[in-house]
Each structure stands twice: as structure tokens, then as C-alpha cells.
Short mmCIF file of C-alpha atoms and ligand atoms in Angstrom, two decimals:
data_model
loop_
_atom_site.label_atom_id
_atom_site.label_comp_id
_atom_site.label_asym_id
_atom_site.label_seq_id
_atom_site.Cartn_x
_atom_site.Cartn_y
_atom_site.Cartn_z
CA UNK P 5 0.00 0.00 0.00
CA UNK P 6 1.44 3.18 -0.99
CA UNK P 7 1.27 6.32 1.72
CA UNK P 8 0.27 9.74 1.26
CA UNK P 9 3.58 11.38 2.92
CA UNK P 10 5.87 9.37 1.39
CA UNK P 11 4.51 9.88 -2.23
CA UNK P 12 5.19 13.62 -1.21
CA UNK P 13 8.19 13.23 -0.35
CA UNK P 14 11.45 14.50 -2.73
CA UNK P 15 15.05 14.14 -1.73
CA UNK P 16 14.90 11.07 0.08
CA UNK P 17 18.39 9.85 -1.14
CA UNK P 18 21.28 10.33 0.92
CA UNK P 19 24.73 9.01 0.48
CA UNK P 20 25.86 5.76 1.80
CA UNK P 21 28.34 6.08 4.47
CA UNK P 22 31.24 4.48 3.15
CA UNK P 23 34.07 5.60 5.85
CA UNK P 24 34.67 6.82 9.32
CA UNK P 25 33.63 9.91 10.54
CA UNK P 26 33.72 11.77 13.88
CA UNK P 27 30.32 12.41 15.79
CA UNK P 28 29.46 13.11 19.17
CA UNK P 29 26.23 11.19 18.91
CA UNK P 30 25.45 8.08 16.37
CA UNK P 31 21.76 7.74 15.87
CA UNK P 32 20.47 4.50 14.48
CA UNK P 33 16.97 4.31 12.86
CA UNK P 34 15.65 7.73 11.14
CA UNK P 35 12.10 7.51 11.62
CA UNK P 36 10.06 9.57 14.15
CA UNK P 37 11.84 9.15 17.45
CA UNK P 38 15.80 9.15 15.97
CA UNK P 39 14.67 12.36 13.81
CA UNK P 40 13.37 14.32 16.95
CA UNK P 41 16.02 12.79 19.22
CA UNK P 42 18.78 14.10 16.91
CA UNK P 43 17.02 17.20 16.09
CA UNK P 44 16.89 18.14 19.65
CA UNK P 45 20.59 16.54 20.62
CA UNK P 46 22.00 18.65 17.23
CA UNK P 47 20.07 21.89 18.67
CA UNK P 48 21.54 21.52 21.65
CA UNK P 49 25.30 21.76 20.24
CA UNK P 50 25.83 18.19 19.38
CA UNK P 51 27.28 16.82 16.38
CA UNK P 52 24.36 14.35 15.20
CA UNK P 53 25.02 11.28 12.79
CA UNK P 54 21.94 9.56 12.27
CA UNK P 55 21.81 6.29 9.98
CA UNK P 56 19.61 4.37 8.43
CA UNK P 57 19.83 1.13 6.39
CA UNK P 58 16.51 1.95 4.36
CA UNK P 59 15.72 5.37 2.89
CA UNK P 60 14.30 8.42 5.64
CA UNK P 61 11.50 7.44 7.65
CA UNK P 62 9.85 4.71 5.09
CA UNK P 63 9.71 2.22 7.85
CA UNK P 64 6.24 2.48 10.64
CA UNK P 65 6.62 6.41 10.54
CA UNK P 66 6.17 7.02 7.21
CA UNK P 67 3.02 4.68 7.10
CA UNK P 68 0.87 5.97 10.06
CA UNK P 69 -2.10 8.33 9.74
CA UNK P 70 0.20 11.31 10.96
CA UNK P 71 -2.48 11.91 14.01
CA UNK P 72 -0.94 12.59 17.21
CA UNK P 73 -3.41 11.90 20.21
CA UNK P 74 -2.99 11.36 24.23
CA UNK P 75 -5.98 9.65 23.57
CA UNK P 76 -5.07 6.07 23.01
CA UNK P 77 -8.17 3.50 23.29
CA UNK P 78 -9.32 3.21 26.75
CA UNK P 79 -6.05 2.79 28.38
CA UNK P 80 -6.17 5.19 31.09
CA UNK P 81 -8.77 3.22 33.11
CA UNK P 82 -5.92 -0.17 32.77
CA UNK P 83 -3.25 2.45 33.72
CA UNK P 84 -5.14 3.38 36.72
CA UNK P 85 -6.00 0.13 38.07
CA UNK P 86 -2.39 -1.31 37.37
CA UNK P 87 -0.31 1.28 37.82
CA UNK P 88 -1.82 3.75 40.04
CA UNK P 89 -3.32 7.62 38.82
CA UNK P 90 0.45 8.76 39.57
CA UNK P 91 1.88 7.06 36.72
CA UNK P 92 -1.39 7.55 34.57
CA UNK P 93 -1.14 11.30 35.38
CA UNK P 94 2.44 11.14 33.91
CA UNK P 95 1.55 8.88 30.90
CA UNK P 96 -0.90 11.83 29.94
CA UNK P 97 0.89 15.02 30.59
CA UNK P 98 4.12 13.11 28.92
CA UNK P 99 1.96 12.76 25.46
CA UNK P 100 -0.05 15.92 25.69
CA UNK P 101 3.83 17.49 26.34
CA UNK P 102 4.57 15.53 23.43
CA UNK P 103 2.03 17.17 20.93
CA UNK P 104 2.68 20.45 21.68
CA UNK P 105 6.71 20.01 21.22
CA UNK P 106 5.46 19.16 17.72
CA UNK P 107 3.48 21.68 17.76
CA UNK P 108 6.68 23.84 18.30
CA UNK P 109 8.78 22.69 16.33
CA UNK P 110 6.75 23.08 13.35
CA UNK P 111 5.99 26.85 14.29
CA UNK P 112 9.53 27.37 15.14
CA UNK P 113 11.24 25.93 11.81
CA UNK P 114 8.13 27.34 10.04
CA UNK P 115 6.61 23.75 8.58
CA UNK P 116 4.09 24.14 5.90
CA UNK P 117 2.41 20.89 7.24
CA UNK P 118 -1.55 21.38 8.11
CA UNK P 119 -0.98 20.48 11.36
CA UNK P 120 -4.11 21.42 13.49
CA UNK P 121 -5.97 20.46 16.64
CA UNK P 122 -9.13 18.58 16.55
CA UNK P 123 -11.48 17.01 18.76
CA UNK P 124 -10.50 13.48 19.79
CA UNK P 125 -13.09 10.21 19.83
CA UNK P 126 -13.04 6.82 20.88
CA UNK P 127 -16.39 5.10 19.94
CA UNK P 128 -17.29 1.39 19.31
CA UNK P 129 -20.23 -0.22 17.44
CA UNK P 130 -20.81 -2.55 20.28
CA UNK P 131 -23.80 -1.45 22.67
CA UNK P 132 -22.03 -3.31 25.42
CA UNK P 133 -18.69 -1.36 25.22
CA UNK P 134 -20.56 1.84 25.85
CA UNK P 135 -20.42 1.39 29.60
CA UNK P 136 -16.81 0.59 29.11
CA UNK P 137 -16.02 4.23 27.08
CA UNK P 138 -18.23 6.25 29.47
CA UNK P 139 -15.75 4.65 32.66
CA UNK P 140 -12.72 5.78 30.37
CA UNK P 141 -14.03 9.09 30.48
CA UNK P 142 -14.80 9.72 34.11
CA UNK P 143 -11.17 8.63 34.48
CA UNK P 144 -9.36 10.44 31.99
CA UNK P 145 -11.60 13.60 33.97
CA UNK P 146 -10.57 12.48 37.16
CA UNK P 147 -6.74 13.15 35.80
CA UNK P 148 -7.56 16.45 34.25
CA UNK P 149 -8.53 17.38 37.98
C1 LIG Z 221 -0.21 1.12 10.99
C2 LIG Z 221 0.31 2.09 12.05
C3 LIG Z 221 -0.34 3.32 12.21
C4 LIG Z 221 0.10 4.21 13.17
N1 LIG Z 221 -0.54 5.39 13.28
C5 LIG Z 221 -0.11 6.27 14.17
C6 LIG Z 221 -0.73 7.53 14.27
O1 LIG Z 221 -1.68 7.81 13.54
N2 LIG Z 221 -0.26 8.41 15.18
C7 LIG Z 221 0.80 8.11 16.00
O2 LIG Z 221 1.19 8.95 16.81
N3 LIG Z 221 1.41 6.92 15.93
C8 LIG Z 221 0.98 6.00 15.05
N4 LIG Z 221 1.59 4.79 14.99
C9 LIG Z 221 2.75 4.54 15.87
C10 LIG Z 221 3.96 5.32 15.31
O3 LIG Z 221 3.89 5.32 13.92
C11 LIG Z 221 5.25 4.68 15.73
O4 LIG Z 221 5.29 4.59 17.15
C12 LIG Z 221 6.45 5.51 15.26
O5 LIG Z 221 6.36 5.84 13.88
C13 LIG Z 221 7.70 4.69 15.49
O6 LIG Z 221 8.78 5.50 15.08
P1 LIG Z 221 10.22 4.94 15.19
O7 LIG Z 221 11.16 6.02 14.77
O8 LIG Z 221 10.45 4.34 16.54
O9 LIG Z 221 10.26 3.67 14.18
P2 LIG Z 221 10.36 3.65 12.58
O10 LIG Z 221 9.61 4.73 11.92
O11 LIG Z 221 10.07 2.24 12.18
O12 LIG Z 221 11.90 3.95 12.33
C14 LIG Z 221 12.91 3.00 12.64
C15 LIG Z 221 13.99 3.16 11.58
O13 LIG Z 221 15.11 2.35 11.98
C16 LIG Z 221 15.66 1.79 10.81
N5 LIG Z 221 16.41 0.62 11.25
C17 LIG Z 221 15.92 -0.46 11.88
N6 LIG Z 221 16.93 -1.31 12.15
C18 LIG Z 221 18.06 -0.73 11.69
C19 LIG Z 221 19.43 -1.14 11.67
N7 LIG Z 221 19.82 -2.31 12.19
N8 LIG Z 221 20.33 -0.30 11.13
C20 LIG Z 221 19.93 0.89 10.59
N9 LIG Z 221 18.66 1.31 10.57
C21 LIG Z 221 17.73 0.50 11.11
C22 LIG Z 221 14.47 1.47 9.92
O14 LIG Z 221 14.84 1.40 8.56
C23 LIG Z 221 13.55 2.68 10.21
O15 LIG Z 221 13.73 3.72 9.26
C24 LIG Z 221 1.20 3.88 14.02
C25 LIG Z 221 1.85 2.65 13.85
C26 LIG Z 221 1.42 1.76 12.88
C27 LIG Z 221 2.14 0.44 12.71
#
């Protein structure tokens, strides 16, 4: 299956590296989290090698549906009950941190990419999961508090 960004995507050849070089940092894996890593680490004074044995984020990041959510499924009731609201309180302010460092960097380097925020949903087509959504709720509230 083909992807939207990647068909959008020109300049995705880089040289091989073929001998040794000096770096302060050697990334491995150019996809989401070894981009931001090394754009962070190389903004922060570092030199920054980052390598990859397949071409620039063609792997799982350049196949996703580019939405970035806190909101994943119904996990905050599980993290909860099996971790404690500490840790579930961190787990959310840790993604919702997350988005808006996105959001920054794409205002700071000026990125042309639609990015916008919209209303999350979790719904299911199952009359008995309702109950199940509506207790995800209450507890995702009871972390906002
Ligand atoms: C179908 C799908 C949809 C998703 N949708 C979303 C979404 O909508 N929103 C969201 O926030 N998240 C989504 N996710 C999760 C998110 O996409 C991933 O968590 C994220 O892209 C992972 O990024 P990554 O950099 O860790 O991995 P990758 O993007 O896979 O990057 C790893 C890189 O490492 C390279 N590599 C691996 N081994 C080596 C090696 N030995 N030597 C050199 N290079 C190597 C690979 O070539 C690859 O480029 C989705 C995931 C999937 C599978």
C-alpha cells in the first residue's frame, strides 16, 4: 500500500556512508523518534550522525495516519488500576507534552504541514462497550482534575 507522505516526499536519497567519521552522537533508525532525538541533541550543540539502512522514515513512521493523540483506546482506566493515577497522570501530561513540542517545532522551523488540533473520539459499534467508554471518560476527567 502506498502512503500519502511518502509519495510527497522529494530528496529522500542520501549518500551511503562508506568511511569513518567523527560524531558526538550516532543515531540509528531515522524515523520519528531518531529524527526528533537528533534534532533536539543537534540543537543543543551536538554533532548528530543519524543512519539508516533503508531510505528516511519509510519504515512504521512514514506509514501511520500522521495523528498525534494522548488519547489512546481506553487505556487510562488499565493504567489506573495497574499502575496507580500517579503514573497515569504522567503517561498523559508526557503525550499531551509531546504534541505540543510538535506543535513547536513546526511553528519554530516554520513547517508548511496542516498540522491542526481537533477534537478526539473513541467510539465502538458494540452497545455493550458503551459502559466501558463512558468509565474511560470519568477517568481520563478524574486526571484532568
Ligand atoms: C499502521 C500504524 C499506524 C500508526 N498510526 C499512528 C498515528 O496515527 N499516530 C501516531 O502517533 N502513531 C501512530 N503509529 C505509531 C507510530 O507510527 C510509531 O510509534 C512511530 O512511527 C515509530 O517510530 P520509530 O522512529 O520508533 O520507528 P520507525 O519509523 O520504524 O523507524 C525506525 C527506523 O530504523 C531503521 N532501522 C531499523 N533497524 C536498523 C538497523 N539495524 N540499522 C539501521 N537502521 C535501522 C528502519 O529502517 C527505520 O527507518 C502507528 C503505527 C502503525 C504500525
Amino acid at each position: 500500500m502506498s502512503s500519502l507522505w511518502l509519495d510527497d516526499v522529494k530528496n529522500n536519497n542520501y549518500d551511503s556512508l562508506c568511511k569513518d567519521i567523527e560524531t558526538d552522537i550516532c543515531i540509528i533508525g531515522a524515523g520519528i523518534l531518531g529524527l526528533t532525538c537528533g534534532y533536539y541533541l543537534s540543537n543543543n550543540g551536538m554533532k548528530v550522525t543519524i543512519i539508516d539502512k533503508n531510505e528516511i522514515s519509510t519504515k512504521t513512521t512514514g506509514h501511520t495516519t500522521a495523528k498525534i493523540t494522548s488519547q489512546h483506546g481506553l487505556i487510562y482506566k488499565y493504567l489506573i488500576d495497574s499502575q496507580g493515577k500517579s503514573l497515569a497522570k504522567q503517561y498523559l501530561d508526557a503525550n499531551e507534552e509531546a504534541i505540543q513540542n510538535i506543535k513547536n517545532v513546526i511553528d519554530k522551523e516554520n513547517i508548511n504541514c496542516d498540522f491542526e488540533f481537533q477534537d478526539s473520539y473513541v467510539y465502538t459499534t458494540d452497545k455493550n462497550e458503551v459502559e466501558k467508554i463512558k468509565i474511560e471518560n470519568d477517568a481520563v476527567n478524574s486526571l484532568r482534575l
